[in-house]
Every structure is written in C-alpha cells, then in structure tokens.
Amino acid sequence: QYRSMRASFAPAPYAGQARVAAYLRNGTSFLAAVALPRDVFTGKHFAGETLAMHDDKYAWSSDLAHYVEVYNLRLPAEVERHILSKAG
C-alpha cells in the first residue's frame, strides 16, 4: 500500500535518528545516477550523490538520509529495528 512520505514525518527529532541517517549514508552503493540530489518538497538541490544503496537486506536511494535528517522521516518500524540493530 502506498503511503506519502510526508505522512511519516515525526513532529520532532526521535531517538536513534542520527544513527539511522548515518547507516543510510554508509550503505553499499551499487548504482550511480548522473544527477545531483534534489529535495522533492522544496525542489532545491543538496550536497551529495544520487546512489542506489543496499545492506544485503534492504535497498534505498542515498537521498533517503536527507529526509531522515531534515524532516524527521520515520522509516517502517521493521526497517528501523534492522538498521538500529546493525548500526550498533
């Protein structure tokens, strides 16, 4: 079922948020795009690369960490538990 990313924004920073963002930034990249990342809400480019990343269980776009940091994006509970168990 599709759910808007905006619906998963927490109203304030949450426990483990920095660890989740760091984990997302440090995944293994397997594909690069020739494009600067762009915030889908503001339309502005931000620093970084556009990469497809994975950790052997999940795959994500490298810009996902931006949304976790800037908008307090909460990932599905199962994904956050996985990340926090691996992030140490």
N, CA, C and O atoms as a Tinker XYZ file with bonds, in Angstrom:
   352  protein
     1  N      0.843000   -1.179000    0.000000    73     2
     2  CA     0.000000    0.000000    0.000000    64     1     3
     3  C      0.887000    1.241000    0.000000    63     2     4     5
     4  O      1.851000    1.321000    0.762000    81     3
     5  N      0.560000    2.206000   -0.857000    73     3     6
     6  CA     1.327000    3.448000   -0.960000    64     5     7
     7  C      0.996000    4.360000    0.215000    63     6     8     9
     8  O     -0.164000    4.501000    0.603000    81     7
     9  N      2.023000    4.968000    0.767000    73     7    10
    10  CA     1.844000    5.941000    1.838000    64     9    11
    11  C      2.752000    7.117000    1.547000    63    10    12    13
    12  O      3.919000    6.927000    1.205000    81    11
    13  N      2.243000    8.315000    1.675000    73    11    14
    14  CA     3.027000    9.512000    1.429000    64    13    15
    15  C      4.194000    9.593000    2.404000    63    14    16    17
    16  O      4.049000    9.282000    3.586000    81    15
    17  N      5.348000   10.012000    1.901000    73    15    18
    18  CA     6.496000   10.216000    2.767000    64    17    19
    19  C      6.160000   11.249000    3.840000    63    18    20    21
    20  O      6.558000   11.104000    4.995000    81    19
    21  N      5.437000   12.275000    3.457000    73    19    22
    22  CA     5.071000   13.349000    4.383000    64    21    23
    23  C      4.297000   12.800000    5.590000    63    22    24    25
    24  O      4.422000   13.329000    6.695000    81    23
    25  N      3.512000   11.762000    5.388000    73    23    26
    26  CA     2.741000   11.165000    6.475000    64    25    27
    27  C      3.636000   10.488000    7.511000    63    26    28    29
    28  O      3.189000   10.187000    8.617000    81    27
    29  N      4.900000   10.247000    7.154000    73    27    30
    30  CA     5.830000    9.586000    8.073000    64    29    31
    31  C      6.822000   10.547000    8.717000    63    30    32    33
    32  O      7.787000   10.104000    9.341000    81    31
    33  N      6.605000   11.853000    8.577000    73    31    34
    34  CA     7.462000   12.826000    9.249000    64    33    35
    35  C      7.071000   12.894000   10.722000    63    34    36    37
    36  O      5.898000   13.065000   11.053000    81    35
    37  N      8.054000   12.761000   11.596000    73    35    38
    38  CA     7.815000   12.936000   13.032000    64    37    39
    39  C      7.821000   14.432000   13.330000    63    38    40    41
    40  O      8.525000   15.191000   12.664000    81    39
    41  N      7.039000   14.867000   14.330000    73    39    42
    42  CA     6.987000   16.293000   14.648000    64    41    43
    43  C      8.275000   16.840000   15.259000    63    42    44    45
    44  O      8.475000   18.054000   15.302000    81    43
    45  N      9.150000   15.947000   15.731000    73    43    46
    46  CA    10.410000   16.362000   16.365000    64    45    47
    47  C     11.435000   15.261000   16.155000    63    46    48    49
    48  O     11.074000   14.132000   15.822000    81    47
    49  N     12.717000   15.580000   16.347000    73    47    50
    50  CA    13.735000   14.532000   16.266000    64    49    51
    51  C     13.387000   13.372000   17.208000    63    50    52    53
    52  O     12.726000   13.568000   18.228000    81    51
    53  N     13.833000   12.182000   16.858000    73    51    54
    54  CA    13.489000   10.995000   17.636000    64    53    55
    55  C     14.749000   10.212000   17.992000    63    54    56    57
    56  O     15.797000   10.385000   17.369000    81    55
    57  N     14.634000    9.354000   18.995000    73    55    58
    58  CA    15.769000    8.537000   19.443000    64    57    59
    59  C     16.249000    7.646000   18.310000    63    58    60    61
    60  O     15.447000    6.968000   17.668000    81    59
    61  N     17.538000    7.643000   18.065000    73    59    62
    62  CA    18.133000    6.809000   17.036000    64    61    63
    63  C     18.167000    7.453000   15.660000    63    62    64    65
    64  O     18.715000    6.868000   14.726000    81    63
    65  N     17.604000    8.628000   15.512000    73    63    66
    66  CA    17.510000    9.283000   14.204000    64    65    67
    67  C     18.887000    9.487000   13.566000    63    66    68    69
    68  O     19.062000    9.181000   12.386000    81    67
    69  N     19.846000    9.986000   14.304000    73    67    70
    70  CA    21.185000   10.227000   13.749000    64    69    71
    71  C     21.838000    8.914000   13.326000    63    70    72    73
    72  O     22.535000    8.869000   12.312000    81    71
    73  N     21.620000    7.844000   14.095000    73    71    74
    74  CA    22.181000    6.540000   13.741000    64    73    75
    75  C     21.538000    5.986000   12.481000    63    74    76    77
    76  O     22.216000    5.377000   11.654000    81    75
    77  N     20.229000    6.194000   12.327000    73    75    78
    78  CA    19.534000    5.746000   11.116000    64    77    79
    79  C     20.097000    6.487000    9.902000    63    78    80    81
    80  O     20.410000    5.865000    8.887000    81    79
    81  N     20.226000    7.812000   10.000000    73    79    82
    82  CA    20.739000    8.602000    8.876000    64    81    83
    83  C     22.169000    8.185000    8.524000    63    82    84    85
    84  O     22.498000    8.041000    7.347000    81    83
    85  N     23.008000    7.991000    9.524000    73    83    86
    86  CA    24.402000    7.591000    9.270000    64    85    87
    87  C     24.448000    6.228000    8.578000    63    86    88    89
    88  O     25.230000    6.029000    7.648000    81    87
    89  N     23.627000    5.307000    9.023000    73    87    90
    90  CA    23.578000    3.976000    8.408000    64    89    91
    91  C     23.172000    4.083000    6.942000    63    90    92    93
    92  O     23.771000    3.447000    6.075000    81    91
    93  N     22.152000    4.892000    6.672000    73    91    94
    94  CA    21.693000    5.057000    5.298000    64    93    95
    95  C     22.785000    5.658000    4.415000    63    94    96    97
    96  O     22.892000    5.305000    3.241000    81    95
    97  N     23.586000    6.548000    4.960000    73    95    98
    98  CA    24.672000    7.168000    4.195000    64    97    99
    99  C     25.822000    6.194000    3.931000    63    98   100   101
   100  O     26.587000    6.372000    2.983000    81    99
   101  N     25.938000    5.180000    4.763000    73    99   102
   102  CA    27.088000    4.282000    4.684000    64   101   103
   103  C     26.770000    2.907000    4.111000    63   102   104   105
   104  O     27.553000    1.973000    4.286000    81   103
   105  N     25.641000    2.768000    3.434000    73   103   106
   106  CA    25.331000    1.502000    2.788000    64   105   107
   107  C     26.306000    1.237000    1.648000    63   106   108   109
   108  O     27.164000    2.065000    1.342000    81   107
   109  N     26.164000    0.098000    1.038000    73   107   110
   110  CA    26.985000   -0.267000   -0.114000    64   109   111
   111  C     26.297000    0.235000   -1.375000    63   110   112   113
   112  O     25.144000   -0.110000   -1.637000    81   111
   113  N     26.993000    1.038000   -2.148000    73   111   114
   114  CA    26.384000    1.557000   -3.370000    64   113   115
   115  C     26.531000    0.536000   -4.492000    63   114   116   117
   116  O     27.542000   -0.160000   -4.588000    81   115
   117  N     25.504000    0.458000   -5.339000    73   115   118
   118  CA    25.580000   -0.464000   -6.466000    64   117   119
   119  C     25.162000    0.173000   -7.784000    63   118   120   121
   120  O     25.206000   -0.476000   -8.829000    81   119
   121  N     24.754000    1.444000   -7.741000    73   119   122
   122  CA    24.372000    2.131000   -8.961000    64   121   123
   123  C     24.449000    3.628000   -8.698000    63   122   124   125
   124  O     23.998000    4.106000   -7.658000    81   123
   125  N     25.021000    4.365000   -9.642000    73   123   126
   126  CA    25.114000    5.820000   -9.509000    64   125   127
   127  C     24.347000    6.481000  -10.641000    63   126   128   129
   128  O     24.345000    5.996000  -11.772000    81   127
   129  N     23.696000    7.593000  -10.325000    73   127   130
   130  CA    22.986000    8.377000  -11.332000    64   129   131
   131  C     23.780000    9.656000  -11.586000    63   130   132   133
   132  O     24.460000   10.162000  -10.694000    81   131
   133  N     23.690000   10.158000  -12.781000    73   131   134
   134  CA    24.372000   11.403000  -13.114000    64   133   135
   135  C     23.388000   12.537000  -12.844000    63   134   136   137
   136  O     22.847000   13.154000  -13.762000    81   135
   137  N     23.178000   12.787000  -11.562000    73   135   138
   138  CA    22.240000   13.834000  -11.149000    64   137   139
   139  C     22.545000   14.226000   -9.712000    63   138   140   141
   140  O     22.905000   13.387000   -8.886000    81   139
   141  N     22.397000   15.504000   -9.432000    73   139   142
   142  CA    22.520000   15.973000   -8.056000    64   141   143
   143  C     21.223000   15.648000   -7.330000    63   142   144   145
   144  O     20.145000   15.730000   -7.920000    81   143
   145  N     21.314000   15.280000   -6.059000    73   143   146
   146  CA    20.077000   15.019000   -5.334000    64   145   147
   147  C     19.249000   16.298000   -5.207000    63   146   148   149
   148  O     19.791000   17.392000   -5.052000    81   147
   149  N     17.949000   16.140000   -5.275000    73   147   150
   150  CA    17.024000   17.269000   -5.188000    64   149   151
   151  C     15.948000   16.933000   -4.168000    63   150   152   153
   152  O     15.353000   15.856000   -4.209000    81   151
   153  N     15.707000   17.853000   -3.262000    73   151   154
   154  CA    14.656000   17.697000   -2.261000    64   153   155
   155  C     13.305000   17.747000   -2.981000    63   154   156   157
   156  O     12.997000   18.729000   -3.656000    81   155
   157  N     12.510000   16.702000   -2.839000    73   155   158
   158  CA    11.235000   16.642000   -3.565000    64   157   159
   159  C     10.202000   17.616000   -3.010000    63   158   160   161
   160  O      9.193000   17.880000   -3.664000    81   159
   161  N     10.434000   18.150000   -1.826000    73   159   162
   162  CA     9.479000   19.085000   -1.223000    64   161   163
   163  C      9.807000   20.539000   -1.522000    63   162   164   165
   164  O      8.903000   21.365000   -1.648000    81   163
   165  N     11.103000   20.862000   -1.639000    73   163   166
   166  CA    11.492000   22.249000   -1.903000    64   165   167
   167  C     11.963000   22.456000   -3.335000    63   166   168   169
   168  O     11.972000   23.585000   -3.826000    81   167
   169  N     12.351000   21.386000   -4.007000    73   167   170
   170  CA    12.887000   21.478000   -5.354000    64   169   171
   171  C     14.345000   21.886000   -5.399000    63   170   172   173
   172  O     14.924000   21.988000   -6.480000    81   171
   173  N     14.953000   22.122000   -4.240000    73   171   174
   174  CA    16.349000   22.564000   -4.180000    64   173   175
   175  C     17.300000   21.378000   -4.148000    63   174   176   177
   176  O     17.022000   20.350000   -3.531000    81   175
   177  N     18.444000   21.548000   -4.838000    73   175   178
   178  CA    19.491000   20.539000   -4.789000    64   177   179
   179  C     20.178000   20.605000   -3.431000    63   178   180   181
   180  O     20.212000   21.656000   -2.791000    81   179
   181  N     20.723000   19.472000   -2.999000    73   179   182
   182  CA    21.506000   19.450000   -1.764000    64   181   183
   183  C     22.758000   18.631000   -2.003000    63   182   184   185
   184  O     22.834000   17.863000   -2.962000    81   183
   185  N     23.733000   18.794000   -1.133000    73   183   186
   186  CA    25.034000   18.146000   -1.296000    64   185   187
   187  C     24.899000   16.633000   -1.265000    63   186   188   189
   188  O     24.084000   16.077000   -0.529000    81   187
   189  N     25.704000   15.992000   -2.068000    73   187   190
   190  CA    25.728000   14.537000   -2.064000    64   189   191
   191  C     25.675000   13.976000   -3.461000    63   190   192   193
   192  O     25.748000   14.708000   -4.448000    81   191
   193  N     25.549000   12.690000   -3.529000    73   191   194
   194  CA    25.455000   11.974000   -4.797000    64   193   195
   195  C     24.110000   11.261000   -4.832000    63   194   196   197
   196  O     23.473000   11.068000   -3.796000    81   195
   197  N     23.690000   10.878000   -6.008000    73   195   198
   198  CA    22.475000   10.082000   -6.139000    64   197   199
   199  C     22.910000    8.653000   -6.420000    63   198   200   201
   200  O     23.336000    8.322000   -7.526000    81   199
   201  N     22.797000    7.820000   -5.405000    73   199   202
   202  CA    23.253000    6.433000   -5.487000    64   201   203
   203  C     22.131000    5.492000   -5.074000    63   202   204   205
   204  O     21.292000    5.839000   -4.242000    81   203
   205  N     22.121000    4.315000   -5.651000    73   203   206
   206  CA    21.280000    3.229000   -5.150000    64   205   207
   207  C     22.162000    2.461000   -4.172000    63   206   208   209
   208  O     23.298000    2.113000   -4.496000    81   207
   209  N     21.643000    2.198000   -2.982000    73   207   210
   210  CA    22.442000    1.575000   -1.926000    64   209   211
   211  C     21.704000    0.365000   -1.368000    63   210   212   213
   212  O     20.501000    0.204000   -1.569000    81   211
   213  N     22.451000   -0.481000   -0.662000    73   211   214
   214  CA    21.834000   -1.653000   -0.035000    64   213   215
   215  C     22.663000   -2.097000    1.160000    63   214   216   217
   216  O     23.776000   -1.622000    1.381000    81   215
   217  N     22.094000   -3.016000    1.921000    73   215   218
   218  CA    22.812000   -3.611000    3.047000    64   217   219
   219  C     22.630000   -5.133000    3.067000    63   218   220   221
   220  O     22.766000   -5.760000    4.117000    81   219
   221  N     22.330000   -5.713000    1.933000    73   219   222
   222  CA    22.072000   -7.144000    1.747000    64   221   223
   223  C     20.683000   -7.578000    2.218000    63   222   224   225
   224  O     20.317000   -8.741000    2.050000    81   223
   225  N     19.911000   -6.673000    2.798000    73   223   226
   226  CA    18.517000   -6.974000    3.134000    64   225   227
   227  C     17.586000   -5.963000    2.477000    63   226   228   229
   228  O     16.577000   -6.336000    1.879000    81   227
   229  N     17.928000   -4.684000    2.590000    73   227   230
   230  CA    17.106000   -3.613000    2.036000    64   229   231
   231  C     17.906000   -2.808000    1.017000    63   230   232   233
   232  O     19.137000   -2.808000    1.031000    81   231
   233  N     17.188000   -2.127000    0.141000    73   231   234
   234  CA    17.811000   -1.220000   -0.824000    64   233   235
   235  C     17.105000    0.129000   -0.722000    63   234   236   237
   236  O     15.911000    0.188000   -0.426000    81   235
   237  N     17.851000    1.222000   -0.970000    73   235   238
   238  CA    17.298000    2.568000   -0.861000    64   237   239
   239  C     18.113000    3.529000   -1.703000    63   238   240   241
   240  O     19.212000    3.207000   -2.155000    81   239
   241  N     17.564000    4.699000   -1.904000    73   239   242
   242  CA    18.278000    5.775000   -2.580000    64   241   243
   243  C     19.083000    6.538000   -1.526000    63   242   244   245
   244  O     18.629000    6.719000   -0.396000    81   243
   245  N     20.264000    6.976000   -1.905000    73   243   246
   246  CA    21.134000    7.672000   -0.951000    64   245   247
   247  C     20.505000    8.945000   -0.394000    63   246   248   249
   248  O     20.887000    9.390000    0.688000    81   247
   249  N     19.563000    9.533000   -1.099000    73   247   250
   250  CA    18.938000   10.759000   -0.587000    64   249   251
   251  C     17.983000   10.496000    0.571000    63   250   252   253
   252  O     17.504000   11.445000    1.190000    81   251
   253  N     17.695000    9.244000    0.878000    73   251   254
   254  CA    16.791000    8.940000    1.990000    64   253   255
   255  C     17.319000    9.510000    3.310000    63   254   256   257
   256  O     16.534000    9.955000    4.147000    81   255
   257  N     18.631000    9.500000    3.502000    73   255   258
   258  CA    19.221000   10.049000    4.736000    64   257   259
   259  C     18.878000   11.530000    4.885000    63   258   260   261
   260  O     18.673000   12.002000    6.003000    81   259
   261  N     18.815000   12.259000    3.793000    73   259   262
   262  CA    18.446000   13.685000    3.823000    64   261   263
   263  C     17.071000   13.867000    4.465000    63   262   264   265
   264  O     16.892000   14.739000    5.315000    81   263
   265  N     16.116000   13.056000    4.064000    73   263   266
   266  CA    14.748000   13.185000    4.586000    64   265   267
   267  C     14.657000   12.770000    6.048000    63   266   268   269
   268  O     13.867000   13.330000    6.808000    81   267
   269  N     15.461000   11.793000    6.441000    73   267   270
   270  CA    15.514000   11.406000    7.853000    64   269   271
   271  C     16.050000   12.575000    8.677000    63   270   272   273
   272  O     15.495000   12.899000    9.727000    81   271
   273  N     17.122000   13.208000    8.208000    73   271   274
   274  CA    17.745000   14.307000    8.966000    64   273   275
   275  C     16.923000   15.586000    8.948000    63   274   276   277
   276  O     16.715000   16.199000    9.995000    81   275
   277  N     16.459000   15.994000    7.792000    73   275   278
   278  CA    15.809000   17.309000    7.643000    64   277   279
   279  C     14.353000   17.294000    8.081000    63   278   280   281
   280  O     13.879000   18.251000    8.694000    81   279
   281  N     13.643000   16.222000    7.773000    73   279   282
   282  CA    12.196000   16.175000    8.023000    64   281   283
   283  C     11.793000   15.190000    9.120000    63   282   284   285
   284  O     10.603000   14.963000    9.338000    81   283
   285  N     12.767000   14.609000    9.806000    73   283   286
   286  CA    12.488000   13.619000   10.853000    64   285   287
   287  C     11.680000   12.445000   10.303000    63   286   288   289
   288  O     10.787000   11.928000   10.974000    81   287
   289  N     11.999000   12.031000    9.086000    73   287   290
   290  CA    11.295000   10.921000    8.461000    64   289   291
   291  C     11.470000    9.655000    9.285000    63   290   292   293
   292  O     12.587000    9.292000    9.652000    81   291
   293  N     10.364000    8.991000    9.570000    73   291   294
   294  CA    10.391000    7.686000   10.236000    64   293   295
   295  C     10.234000    6.612000    9.184000    63   294   296   297
   296  O      9.309000    6.657000    8.373000    81   295
   297  N     11.125000    5.657000    9.195000    73   295   298
   298  CA    11.027000    4.510000    8.301000    64   297   299
   299  C     10.095000    3.487000    8.940000    63   298   300   301
   300  O      9.813000    3.581000   10.135000    81   299
   301  N      9.615000    2.523000    8.182000    73   299   302
   302  CA     8.792000    1.482000    8.800000    64   301   303
   303  C      9.517000    0.875000    9.998000    63   302   304   305
   304  O     10.738000    0.719000    9.975000    81   303
   305  N      8.770000    0.535000   11.037000    73   303   306
   306  CA     9.356000    0.055000   12.290000    64   305   307
   307  C     10.306000   -1.119000   12.071000    63   306   308   309
   308  O     11.367000   -1.174000   12.693000    81   307
   309  N      9.949000   -2.046000   11.211000    73   307   310
   310  CA    10.796000   -3.209000   10.938000    64   309   311
   311  C     12.145000   -2.774000   10.359000    63   310   312   313
   312  O     13.181000   -3.342000   10.704000    81   311
   313  N     12.133000   -1.777000    9.489000    73   311   314
   314  CA    13.364000   -1.285000    8.868000    64   313   315
   315  C     14.207000   -0.554000    9.912000    63   314   316   317
   316  O     15.418000   -0.763000    9.987000    81   315
   317  N     13.576000    0.299000   10.715000    73   315   318
   318  CA    14.335000    0.997000   11.772000    64   317   319
   319  C     14.956000    0.008000   12.747000    63   318   320   321
   320  O     16.111000    0.181000   13.138000    81   319
   321  N     14.225000   -1.018000   13.148000    73   319   322
   322  CA    14.784000   -2.020000   14.068000    64   321   323
   323  C     16.000000   -2.702000   13.437000    63   322   324   325
   324  O     17.022000   -2.899000   14.096000    81   323
   325  N     15.881000   -3.056000   12.168000    73   323   326
   326  CA    17.005000   -3.688000   11.463000    64   325   327
   327  C     18.217000   -2.761000   11.454000    63   326   328   329
   328  O     19.324000   -3.174000   11.798000    81   327
   329  N     18.000000   -1.507000   11.060000    73   327   330
   330  CA    19.099000   -0.538000   10.982000    64   329   331
   331  C     19.737000   -0.348000   12.358000    63   330   332   333
   332  O     20.961000   -0.405000   12.481000    81   331
   333  N     18.939000   -0.126000   13.376000    73   331   334
   334  CA    19.487000    0.135000   14.719000    64   333   335
   335  C     20.211000   -1.079000   15.275000    63   334   336   337
   336  O     21.170000   -0.929000   16.032000    81   335
   337  N     19.775000   -2.271000   14.917000    73   335   338
   338  CA    20.483000   -3.466000   15.385000    64   337   339
   339  C     21.838000   -3.616000   14.695000    63   338   340   341
   340  O     22.776000   -4.165000   15.274000    81   339
   341  N     21.938000   -3.130000   13.469000    73   339   342
   342  CA    23.194000   -3.197000   12.711000    64   341   343
   343  C     24.103000   -2.008000   12.982000    63   342   344   345
   344  O     25.326000   -2.120000   12.893000    81   343
   345  N     23.501000   -0.862000   13.316000    73   343   346
   346  CA    24.281000    0.380000   13.490000    64   345   347
   347  C     25.049000    0.398000   14.809000    63   346   348   349
   348  O     25.949000    1.218000   14.992000    81   347
   349  N     24.708000   -0.483000   15.709000    73   347   350
   350  CA    25.435000   -0.592000   16.966000    64   349   351
   351  C     25.124000    0.389000   17.990000    63   350   352
   352  O     25.703000    0.353000   19.075000    81   351
